[in-house]
Coordinates of N, CA and C in Angstrom, one line a residue:
M34 N -65.4 -56.4 2.6 CA -66.1 -55.6 2.0 C -67.3 -56.3 1.2
R35 N -68.1 -55.7 1.0 CA -69.4 -55.8 0.1 C -68.9 -55.8 -1.4
I36 N -69.2 -56.6 -2.0 CA -68.9 -56.7 -3.7 C -70.2 -56.3 -4.4
I37 N -70.6 -55.3 -5.0 CA -71.6 -54.9 -6.0 C -70.9 -55.2 -7.4
K38 N -71.8 -56.2 -8.1 CA -71.7 -56.4 -9.5 C -72.5 -55.8 -10.1
F39 N -72.2 -55.3 -11.4 CA -72.7 -54.6 -12.5 C -72.7 -55.0 -13.9
T40 N -73.3 -55.4 -14.9 CA -73.0 -56.3 -16.1 C -72.5 -54.9 -16.9
S41 N -72.9 -54.1 -17.4 CA -72.1 -52.9 -17.8 C -72.2 -51.6 -17.4
V42 N -71.0 -50.6 -17.0 CA -71.1 -49.5 -16.7 C -70.3 -48.5 -17.5
T43 N -70.4 -47.4 -17.4 CA -69.6 -46.1 -18.0 C -68.1 -46.4 -17.2
S44 N -68.0 -46.2 -16.1 CA -66.7 -46.8 -15.2 C -67.0 -46.9 -14.0
T45 N -66.4 -48.1 -13.6 CA -66.3 -48.2 -12.1 C -66.0 -47.4 -11.1
Q46 N -65.4 -46.5 -11.5 CA -64.6 -45.3 -11.1 C -66.1 -44.4 -10.6
D47 N -66.9 -44.1 -11.4 CA -67.8 -43.1 -11.5 C -69.3 -43.6 -10.6
I48 N -69.4 -45.3 -10.6 CA -70.4 -45.7 -9.8 C -70.0 -45.6 -8.4
A49 N -68.5 -46.0 -8.3 CA -68.0 -45.8 -6.8 C -68.7 -44.6 -6.1
K50 N -68.4 -43.3 -7.1 CA -68.4 -42.1 -6.3 C -69.8 -42.0 -6.2
S51 N -70.8 -42.8 -6.7 CA -72.3 -42.3 -6.5 C -72.7 -43.2 -4.9
Y52 N -71.7 -43.8 -4.4 CA -72.0 -44.5 -3.5 C -71.5 -43.9 -2.2
I53 N -70.6 -43.0 -2.4 CA -69.8 -42.2 -1.5 C -70.9 -41.5 -0.2
P54 N -72.3 -41.3 -0.5 CA -73.1 -40.7 0.6 C -73.4 -42.0 1.5
Q55 N -73.2 -42.9 1.1 CA -73.7 -44.1 1.8 C -72.9 -44.3 3.0
G56 N -71.7 -43.9 2.9 CA -70.6 -44.2 4.0 C -70.0 -45.6 4.2
E57 N -70.1 -46.2 3.2 CA -69.7 -47.8 3.5 C -68.7 -48.1 2.3
E58 N -67.4 -48.6 2.9 CA -66.6 -49.0 2.1 C -66.9 -50.2 1.2
L59 N -67.0 -50.1 -0.1 CA -67.2 -51.5 -0.8 C -66.3 -51.5 -2.2
V60 N -67.3 -52.6 -2.8 CA -66.4 -52.8 -4.1 C -67.4 -52.8 -5.3
I61 N -67.1 -51.9 -6.2 CA -67.7 -51.9 -7.4 C -67.0 -52.7 -8.7
W62 N -67.4 -53.9 -9.2 CA -67.1 -54.9 -10.1 C -68.1 -54.7 -11.3
A63 N -67.6 -54.6 -12.6 CA -68.3 -54.6 -13.6 C -67.5 -55.7 -14.7
K64 N -68.6 -56.3 -15.5 CA -68.0 -57.4 -16.7 C -67.2 -56.3 -17.6
E65 N -68.0 -55.0 -18.0 CA -67.2 -54.5 -19.1 C -67.5 -52.9 -18.7
Q66 N -66.9 -51.9 -19.1 CA -67.1 -50.5 -18.9 C -67.0 -50.1 -20.3
K67 N -68.1 -49.0 -20.7 CA -68.0 -48.1 -21.6 C -67.2 -47.0 -22.0
K68 N -66.9 -46.3 -20.7 CA -66.1 -45.5 -20.7 C -64.8 -45.3 -19.7
G69 N -64.5 -46.6 -19.7 CA -63.3 -46.8 -18.5 C -62.0 -45.6 -18.9
R70 N -61.6 -45.7 -17.9 CA -60.3 -44.5 -18.0 C -59.3 -44.9 -17.1
G71 N -57.9 -44.6 -17.6 CA -56.6 -44.5 -17.0 C -56.1 -43.0 -16.4
R72 N -55.0 -43.1 -16.2 CA -54.6 -41.7 -15.7 C -54.7 -40.7 -17.0
F73 N -54.9 -39.6 -16.5 CA -54.9 -38.3 -17.3 C -56.1 -38.5 -18.5
E74 N -56.9 -38.9 -17.6 CA -58.4 -39.3 -18.7 C -58.2 -40.0 -19.7
R75 N -57.2 -40.8 -19.7 CA -57.0 -41.6 -21.1 C -58.2 -43.0 -21.3
E76 N -58.4 -43.3 -22.5 CA -59.4 -44.2 -22.3 C -59.0 -45.4 -21.9
W77 N -59.6 -46.3 -21.3 CA -58.9 -47.7 -20.8 C -60.1 -48.8 -21.3
Y78 N -59.2 -49.6 -22.3 CA -59.8 -50.7 -23.0 C -60.6 -51.5 -22.3
S79 N -61.9 -51.8 -22.2 CA -62.7 -52.5 -20.7 C -63.7 -53.3 -21.4
P80 N -63.4 -54.1 -22.4 CA -64.6 -55.3 -22.9 C -64.5 -56.4 -22.1
E81 N -65.9 -56.9 -22.2 CA -65.9 -58.2 -21.5 C -65.1 -59.2 -21.5
G82 N -64.5 -59.5 -20.4 CA -63.3 -60.6 -20.3 C -62.4 -60.2 -19.4
G83 N -62.1 -58.7 -19.2 CA -61.3 -58.2 -18.1 C -61.9 -58.2 -16.8
L84 N -60.9 -57.8 -15.9 CA -61.3 -57.6 -14.3 C -61.5 -55.9 -14.3
Y85 N -62.4 -55.9 -13.8 CA -62.6 -54.1 -13.7 C -63.4 -53.8 -12.4
F86 N -62.7 -53.1 -11.5 CA -63.1 -53.0 -10.1 C -62.6 -51.7 -9.6
S87 N -63.5 -51.1 -8.7 CA -63.3 -49.7 -7.9 C -63.4 -50.2 -6.3
I88 N -62.5 -49.7 -5.6 CA -62.7 -49.8 -4.1 C -63.1 -48.5 -3.7
L89 N -63.9 -48.3 -3.1 CA -64.2 -46.9 -2.5 C -64.0 -46.8 -1.0
L90 N -63.0 -46.1 -0.4 CA -62.4 -45.9 0.5 C -62.3 -44.7 1.5
F91 N -62.7 -45.0 2.9 CA -62.6 -43.6 3.7 C -61.6 -44.1 4.7
P92 N -60.2 -43.4 3.9 CA -58.9 -43.7 4.9 C -58.9 -42.7 5.9
K93 N -58.3 -43.2 6.9 CA -57.5 -42.2 7.7 C -56.4 -40.9 6.9
P94 N -56.3 -40.3 7.4 CA -55.1 -39.5 6.6 C -53.8 -40.0 6.3
E95 N -53.2 -40.5 7.4 CA -52.0 -41.2 7.2 C -52.1 -42.6 6.3
E96 N -53.2 -42.9 6.1 CA -53.2 -43.9 5.1 C -53.1 -43.9 3.8
I97 N -53.4 -42.7 3.5 CA -53.9 -42.2 1.9 C -52.6 -42.7 1.0
F98 N -51.5 -42.4 1.6 CA -50.4 -42.5 0.5 C -49.9 -44.0 0.5
T99 N -50.7 -45.0 1.5 CA -50.3 -46.4 1.3 C -51.1 -47.4 0.6
I100 N -52.0 -46.8 0.0 CA -53.2 -47.5 -0.7 C -52.9 -47.8 -2.0
H101 N -52.3 -47.2 -2.6 CA -51.7 -47.3 -4.3 C -50.6 -48.4 -4.0
L102 N -49.9 -48.7 -3.0 CA -48.5 -49.9 -3.1 C -49.5 -51.0 -2.5
R103 N -50.4 -50.6 -1.7 CA -51.2 -52.0 -0.7 C -52.0 -52.7 -2.1
L104 N -52.7 -52.0 -3.0 CA -53.5 -52.3 -3.9 C -52.7 -53.2 -5.2
F105 N -51.7 -52.3 -5.5 CA -50.7 -53.0 -6.2 C -50.3 -54.5 -5.8
L106 N -49.6 -54.3 -4.6 CA -49.2 -55.7 -4.1 C -50.1 -56.8 -4.1
S107 N -51.7 -56.4 -3.8 CA -52.7 -57.4 -3.5 C -52.8 -57.8 -4.6
A108 N -53.3 -57.2 -5.9 CA -53.1 -57.6 -7.5 C -52.0 -58.6 -7.8
V109 N -51.1 -58.0 -7.5 CA -49.8 -59.1 -7.9 C -50.1 -60.5 -7.2
K110 N -50.2 -60.3 -5.7 CA -50.1 -61.8 -5.3 C -51.6 -62.2 -5.5
G111 N -52.6 -61.7 -5.7 CA -53.8 -62.6 -6.3 C -53.4 -63.2 -7.6
I112 N -52.7 -62.3 -8.4 CA -52.4 -62.9 -9.9 C -51.5 -64.0 -9.7
E113 N -50.7 -64.1 -9.0 CA -49.4 -65.1 -8.6 C -50.2 -66.3 -8.1
K114 N -50.9 -66.0 -7.0 CA -52.0 -67.2 -6.4 C -52.9 -68.0 -7.3
V115 N -53.9 -67.2 -7.9 CA -54.8 -67.7 -8.7 C -54.5 -67.9 -10.1
A116 N -53.5 -67.3 -10.8 CA -53.1 -67.7 -12.3 C -51.7 -68.3 -12.5
K117 N -51.2 -68.0 -11.2 CA -49.8 -68.8 -11.5 C -48.5 -67.7 -12.1
I118 N -48.9 -66.5 -12.5 CA -47.8 -65.8 -13.2 C -47.5 -64.6 -12.2
P119 N -46.1 -64.5 -12.5 CA -45.4 -63.2 -12.0 C -45.7 -61.8 -12.6
C120 N -45.4 -60.7 -12.0 CA -45.6 -59.3 -12.7 C -44.7 -58.5 -12.0
L121 N -44.8 -57.5 -12.6 CA -43.7 -56.4 -12.0 C -44.5 -55.4 -11.7
F122 N -44.2 -54.1 -10.9 CA -44.4 -52.9 -10.9 C -43.8 -51.7 -11.9
K123 N -44.2 -51.5 -12.7 CA -43.9 -50.0 -13.4 C -44.1 -48.9 -12.6
W124 N -43.6 -48.1 -12.0 CA -43.9 -46.7 -11.5 C -44.8 -45.7 -12.6
P125 N -45.7 -45.7 -12.1 CA -46.4 -45.2 -11.0 C -47.5 -46.0 -11.1
N126 N -48.1 -46.6 -12.2 CA -49.1 -47.6 -11.9 C -49.5 -48.6 -12.9
D127 N -48.5 -49.1 -13.3 CA -48.8 -50.3 -14.3 C -48.1 -51.8 -13.9
L128 N -49.1 -52.9 -14.2 CA -48.7 -54.2 -13.7 C -48.0 -54.6 -15.0
I129 N -47.1 -55.2 -14.9 CA -46.4 -55.6 -16.2 C -45.5 -57.1 -16.4
Y130 N -46.0 -57.5 -17.4 CA -45.2 -59.1 -17.5 C -44.7 -59.2 -18.8
Q131 N -43.6 -59.4 -18.5 CA -42.6 -59.4 -19.7 C -42.7 -58.5 -20.7
G132 N -42.6 -57.3 -19.8 CA -42.3 -55.8 -20.8 C -43.6 -55.6 -21.2
K133 N -44.8 -56.4 -21.0 CA -46.0 -55.9 -21.5 C -47.0 -55.7 -20.3
K134 N -47.9 -54.9 -20.6 CA -49.0 -54.1 -20.1 C -50.0 -55.2 -19.7
L135 N -50.2 -55.7 -18.3 CA -51.2 -56.5 -18.1 C -52.2 -55.9 -17.1
G136 N -51.9 -54.6 -16.7 CA -53.3 -54.0 -15.8 C -52.7 -52.8 -15.4
G137 N -53.5 -51.9 -14.4 CA -53.2 -50.6 -14.1 C -54.1 -50.5 -12.8
I138 N -53.7 -49.4 -12.1 CA -54.3 -48.6 -11.0 C -54.2 -47.6 -11.3
L139 N -55.7 -46.9 -11.0 CA -56.0 -45.4 -10.7 C -56.4 -45.1 -9.4
L140 N -56.0 -43.8 -8.8 CA -56.3 -43.5 -7.4 C -56.9 -42.1 -7.9
E141 N -58.5 -41.9 -7.3 CA -59.1 -40.6 -7.5 C -59.4 -40.1 -6.4
R142 N -59.2 -38.8 -5.5 CA -59.8 -38.5 -4.5 C -61.1 -37.7 -4.6
E143 N -62.0 -37.9 -3.6 CA -63.3 -36.7 -3.7 C -63.2 -36.2 -2.0
G144 N -62.5 -35.4 -1.8 CA -62.2 -35.0 -0.6 C -61.4 -35.7 0.1
E145 N -61.7 -36.2 1.3 CA -61.0 -37.3 2.0 C -61.4 -38.7 1.7
V146 N -62.2 -38.9 0.5 CA -62.8 -40.3 0.4 C -61.8 -40.8 -0.9
V147 N -61.1 -41.8 -1.0 CA -60.4 -42.4 -2.1 C -61.0 -43.5 -2.9
I148 N -61.2 -43.2 -4.2 CA -61.4 -44.6 -5.0 C -60.5 -45.2 -5.7
A149 N -60.1 -46.3 -5.7 CA -59.0 -47.0 -5.9 C -59.5 -47.9 -7.0
G150 N -59.1 -47.7 -8.4 CA -59.5 -48.7 -9.3 C -58.5 -49.3 -10.3
C151 N -58.8 -50.5 -10.4 CA -58.2 -51.6 -11.0 C -58.5 -52.1 -12.2
G152 N -57.5 -52.5 -13.1 CA -58.1 -53.0 -14.4 C -57.1 -53.8 -14.9
I153 N -57.5 -55.0 -15.1 CA -56.5 -56.4 -15.4 C -56.9 -57.1 -16.6
N154 N -56.0 -57.2 -17.4 CA -56.6 -58.2 -19.0 C -56.6 -59.3 -18.1
V155 N -57.6 -60.0 -18.2 CA -57.4 -61.6 -17.9 C -58.0 -62.3 -18.8
N156 N -59.4 -62.7 -19.5 CA -59.4 -63.2 -20.2 C -59.7 -62.6 -21.9
N157 N -59.1 -61.7 -21.9 CA -59.1 -60.8 -23.3 C -58.3 -61.5 -24.2
E158 N -58.5 -61.6 -25.5 CA -57.9 -62.5 -26.2 C -57.4 -61.6 -27.7
T159 N -58.1 -60.4 -27.5 CA -57.6 -59.3 -28.8 C -57.7 -58.2 -28.4
F160 N -56.8 -57.2 -28.9 CA -56.9 -55.3 -28.2 C -56.7 -55.0 -29.6
P161 N -57.4 -53.5 -29.6 CA -57.2 -52.7 -30.6 C -55.6 -52.2 -31.3
S162 N -55.5 -52.2 -32.6 CA -54.3 -52.3 -33.2 C -53.4 -51.2 -32.7
E163 N -54.0 -50.1 -32.0 CA -53.1 -49.0 -31.7 C -52.7 -49.6 -30.0
I164 N -53.2 -50.4 -29.5 CA -52.4 -50.9 -28.2 C -51.4 -51.9 -28.5
K165 N -50.3 -51.4 -28.4 CA -49.2 -52.2 -29.0 C -48.6 -53.1 -27.9
D166 N -48.8 -52.6 -26.6 CA -47.8 -53.4 -25.5 C -48.8 -54.1 -24.6
A167 N -49.8 -54.5 -24.7 CA -50.8 -55.4 -23.7 C -50.7 -56.8 -24.2
V168 N -51.0 -57.5 -22.8 CA -51.0 -59.0 -22.7 C -52.1 -59.0 -21.7
S169 N -52.7 -60.5 -22.0 CA -53.7 -60.8 -21.2 C -53.4 -62.2 -20.2
L170 N -53.8 -62.5 -19.2 CA -53.6 -63.8 -18.8 C -53.9 -64.8 -19.3
K171 N -55.0 -64.5 -20.4 CA -55.5 -65.7 -21.1 C -54.5 -66.0 -22.4
L172 N -53.7 -64.8 -22.6 CA -52.7 -65.1 -23.8 C -51.4 -65.8 -23.3
I173 N -51.2 -65.5 -21.8 CA -49.9 -66.0 -21.5 C -50.3 -67.5 -21.0
R174 N -51.6 -67.7 -20.4 CA -51.5 -68.9 -19.9 C -52.3 -70.0 -20.7
E175 N -53.1 -69.6 -21.7 CA -53.8 -70.3 -23.0 C -54.9 -71.0 -22.5
R176 N -55.2 -70.2 -21.4 CA -56.6 -70.6 -21.0 C -57.2 -69.3 -19.8
E177 N -58.6 -69.8 -19.4 CA -59.3 -68.8 -18.9 C -59.1 -68.8 -17.5
T178 N -59.2 -67.5 -16.9 CA -59.0 -67.6 -15.5 C -60.2 -66.8 -14.6
P179 N -60.9 -67.5 -13.5 CA -62.1 -67.2 -13.0 C -62.0 -65.8 -12.5
L180 N -62.8 -64.8 -13.3 CA -62.8 -63.7 -12.8 C -63.2 -63.3 -11.3
E181 N -64.3 -63.6 -10.5 CA -64.4 -63.6 -9.3 C -63.7 -64.3 -8.6
E182 N -63.2 -65.3 -9.0 CA -62.0 -66.1 -7.7 C -61.0 -65.0 -7.7
L183 N -60.4 -64.6 -8.7 CA -59.3 -63.5 -8.8 C -59.8 -62.4 -7.9
L184 N -60.7 -61.8 -8.4 CA -61.2 -60.4 -7.5 C -61.4 -60.8 -6.0
K185 N -61.8 -61.8 -5.8 CA -62.0 -62.2 -4.1 C -60.7 -62.2 -3.3
E186 N -60.2 -62.9 -4.4 CA -58.6 -62.9 -3.7 C -57.7 -61.6 -3.5
I187 N -58.0 -61.2 -4.6 CA -57.3 -59.6 -4.3 C -57.9 -58.9 -3.3
I188 N -59.3 -58.8 -3.1 CA -60.2 -58.2 -1.9 C -59.4 -58.6 -0.5
F189 N -59.6 -59.7 -0.7 CA -59.1 -60.5 0.5 C -57.4 -60.0 0.9
L190 N -56.6 -60.5 -0.1 CA -55.4 -59.7 0.2 C -55.2 -58.1 0.4
Y191 N -55.9 -57.5 0.1 CA -56.2 -56.1 0.4 C -56.6 -56.1 1.8
E192 N -57.4 -56.5 2.0 CA -58.0 -56.2 3.4 C -57.6 -56.9 4.6
N193 N -56.5 -57.8 4.1 CA -55.5 -58.6 5.1 C -54.0 -58.3 4.6
A194 N -53.9 -57.0 4.3 CA -52.3 -56.3 3.7 C -51.2 -56.9 5.2
P195 N -50.1 -56.9 4.9 CA -49.4 -57.0 6.0 C -48.8 -55.4 6.7
P196 N -48.2 -55.2 7.4 CA -47.9 -53.7 7.6 C -47.1 -52.9 6.5
F197 N -47.3 -51.6 6.6 CA -46.6 -51.2 5.3 C -45.0 -51.2 5.0
P198 N -44.2 -51.2 5.9 CA -43.1 -51.5 5.9 C -42.8 -53.0 5.2
Q199 N -43.8 -53.6 5.2 CA -43.5 -55.1 4.5 C -43.9 -55.0 3.2
I200 N -45.1 -54.4 3.0 CA -45.4 -54.0 1.7 C -44.5 -53.5 0.7
L201 N -43.8 -52.4 1.3 CA -43.1 -51.6 0.6 C -41.8 -52.4 0.2
S202 N -41.4 -53.0 0.9 CA -40.4 -54.2 0.9 C -40.8 -55.0 -0.5
E203 N -41.7 -55.8 -0.6 CA -42.2 -56.9 -1.4 C -42.2 -55.9 -3.0
I204 N -43.0 -54.5 -3.1 CA -42.8 -53.7 -4.1 C -41.4 -53.3 -4.4
R205 N -40.6 -53.2 -3.8 CA -39.0 -52.9 -3.9 C -38.3 -54.0 -4.8
K206 N -38.8 -55.4 -4.3 CA -38.6 -56.3 -5.2 C -39.0 -56.5 -6.6
R207 N -40.1 -55.9 -6.7 CA -40.9 -56.1 -7.8 C -41.0 -54.9 -9.0
N208 N -40.0 -53.7 -8.5 CA -39.5 -52.9 -9.1 C -39.2 -52.7 -10.4
L209 N -39.8 -52.5 -11.5 CA -39.5 -52.6 -12.9 C -38.0 -51.9 -13.2
L210 N -38.4 -50.3 -12.5 CA -37.3 -49.4 -13.2 C -36.1 -49.2 -12.1
K211 N -36.3 -50.0 -11.3 CA -34.9 -50.3 -10.1 C -33.6 -50.4 -11.3
G212 N -33.0 -49.5 -11.0 CA -31.4 -49.2 -11.8 C -31.4 -49.1 -13.2
K213 N -32.7 -48.7 -13.8 CA -32.6 -48.4 -15.0 C -32.6 -47.1 -15.4
Y214 N -32.2 -46.7 -16.5 CA -31.9 -45.2 -17.1 C -33.2 -45.3 -17.5
I215 N -33.9 -43.9 -17.3 CA -35.2 -43.5 -18.0 C -35.5 -42.2 -18.2
H216 N -36.3 -42.0 -19.0 CA -36.8 -40.6 -19.8 C -38.3 -40.6 -19.0
L217 N -38.4 -39.5 -18.0 CA -39.7 -39.0 -17.4 C -40.3 -37.9 -17.8
R218 N -41.6 -37.6 -18.3 CA -42.2 -36.4 -18.1 C -42.7 -35.8 -16.6
A219 N -42.6 -34.9 -16.2 CA -43.2 -34.6 -15.2 C -42.9 -32.9 -14.9
F220 N -43.7 -32.2 -14.1 CA -43.6 -30.8 -13.7 C -43.6 -29.9 -15.3
S221 N -44.0 -30.6 -16.1 CA -44.3 -29.9 -17.4 C -42.9 -30.1 -18.2
R222 N -42.0 -30.8 -17.9 CA -40.5 -30.9 -18.5 C -40.2 -32.6 -18.6
L223 N -39.1 -32.8 -19.4 CA -38.8 -33.9 -19.4 C -37.6 -34.1 -19.0
W224 N -37.2 -35.4 -18.2 CA -36.2 -35.4 -17.1 C -35.5 -36.9 -17.5
E225 N -34.5 -36.8 -17.4 CA -33.3 -38.1 -17.6 C -32.3 -38.4 -16.2
G226 N -32.3 -39.8 -16.2 CA -31.8 -40.1 -15.0 C -32.2 -41.6 -14.4
R227 N -31.3 -42.1 -13.4 CA -31.5 -43.3 -13.3 C -32.6 -43.7 -12.3
A228 N -33.0 -44.5 -12.4 CA -34.5 -44.9 -11.0 C -33.7 -45.8 -9.7
L229 N -33.4 -45.1 -8.7 CA -32.7 -45.9 -7.7 C -33.9 -46.4 -6.9
D230 N -35.1 -46.3 -6.7 CA -36.0 -47.1 -5.8 C -37.0 -46.5 -5.6
I231 N -38.3 -46.9 -4.6 CA -39.2 -46.3 -4.4 C -39.5 -46.2 -2.9
D232 N -39.5 -45.0 -2.3 CA -39.6 -44.3 -1.1 C -40.6 -45.0 -0.3
E233 N -40.7 -44.2 1.3 CA -41.6 -44.8 2.0 C -43.1 -44.0 1.6
E234 N -43.3 -43.0 0.8 CA -44.4 -42.5 0.3 C -44.8 -43.0 -1.2
G235 N -44.1 -44.0 -1.5 CA -44.6 -44.3 -2.9 C -43.9 -43.5 -4.3
K236 N -43.0 -42.5 -3.8 CA -42.6 -41.9 -5.0 C -41.1 -42.5 -5.2
L237 N -40.9 -42.2 -6.8 CA -39.8 -42.8 -7.4 C -38.8 -41.9 -7.0
I238 N -37.8 -42.3 -6.7 CA -36.2 -41.8 -6.1 C -35.8 -41.5 -7.6
L239 N -35.1 -40.4 -8.2 CA -34.4 -40.4 -9.4 C -32.9 -39.8 -9.4
S240 N -32.0 -40.4 -9.5 CA -30.7 -40.0 -9.6 C -30.8 -38.9 -11.2
L241 N -30.2 -38.0 -10.8 CA -29.8 -37.0 -12.1 C -28.5 -37.2 -12.7
P242 N -28.5 -37.1 -14.1 CA -26.9 -36.8 -14.4 C -26.2 -35.8 -14.1
E243 N -26.6 -34.6 -13.9 CA -25.8 -33.6 -13.3 C -25.5 -33.6 -11.6
G244 N -26.1 -34.7 -11.2 CA -25.9 -34.6 -9.5 C -27.5 -34.3 -9.0
G245 N -27.3 -35.0 -7.7 CA -28.6 -34.6 -7.0 C -29.6 -35.6 -7.3
I246 N -30.7 -35.4 -6.3 CA -31.6 -36.6 -6.4 C -33.0 -35.6 -6.3
L247 N -34.0 -36.2 -7.0 CA -35.6 -35.7 -7.6 C -36.3 -36.7 -7.0
T248 N -37.1 -36.5 -6.3 CA -38.4 -37.5 -5.6 C -39.7 -36.8 -6.3
L249 N -40.2 -38.0 -7.0 CA -41.4 -37.9 -7.7 C -43.0 -38.4 -7.4
I250 N -43.9 -37.6 -7.1 CA -44.9 -38.7 -6.6 C -45.8 -39.0 -7.7
S251 N -45.4 -38.3 -9.3 CA -46.3 -38.9 -10.2 C -45.4 -38.5 -11.5
G252 N -45.5 -39.1 -12.6 CA -44.9 -38.8 -13.8 C -45.4 -39.9 -15.1
E253 N -44.7 -39.6 -16.1 CA -45.2 -40.2 -17.4 C -43.5 -41.0 -17.8
V254 N -43.6 -41.9 -17.7 CA -42.3 -42.7 -18.0 C -42.3 -42.9 -19.5
E255 N -41.6 -42.3 -20.4 CA -41.7 -42.3 -21.7 C -40.7 -43.4 -22.2
K256 N -39.6 -43.6 -21.7 CA -38.7 -44.6 -22.2 C -37.8 -45.5 -21.0
V257 N -37.5 -46.4 -21.2 CA -36.6 -47.0 -20.1 C -35.4 -48.0 -21.1
Y258 N -34.1 -47.7 -20.3 CA -33.1 -48.4 -21.0 C -31.9 -48.7 -20.1
E259 N -31.0 -49.7 -20.4 CA -30.3 -50.6 -19.4 C -29.1 -49.3 -18.9
S260 N -28.8 -48.7 -20.0 CA -27.7 -47.6 -19.6 C -27.5 -46.6 -20.6

């Protein structure tokens, strides 16, 4: 995929959308985002030093549900190869290192088009005081990680991803929530239960205290505890 680099943008998601009429799958990469966003339109702190990119995709209908986990695994394996740092997947979209947020993934749809965004804290050294649980590769490694090398590795892994059953198997090995008891907000209410696994469509399988199983395509995990 062709990579188009920008110095500063509002959001790589927005720039990627502007390229939809061209009909080409490509990557939008920016050194900083002025109005980066995460899930639920929350602001994503995006100063120079982090890796911020969006992939413009024209998937077949059956491929859409695989994109999220495919990009996550590509990001994890890219980080592991380039920075030698292991990280876990906190459903639905967080990259986690030792309990702290290293990055996140955001999927947006425009009809049959998917824009898959990814933000990773790479060479960031400080975070605003209101961000309590963030960490960067530089804070972990105590040295910088080359952004372009990391980006190209992630895109290479995404383009050469294994069959989806293998992707799912790798994700399940890195599932931070597996076996944990959680409080989760979804469908306008708070749910409690034990996270069992991630199913073949990327949904979280939650065992409820009163019995029964709930599968969730999205939600907000508010608390994680062992028992």
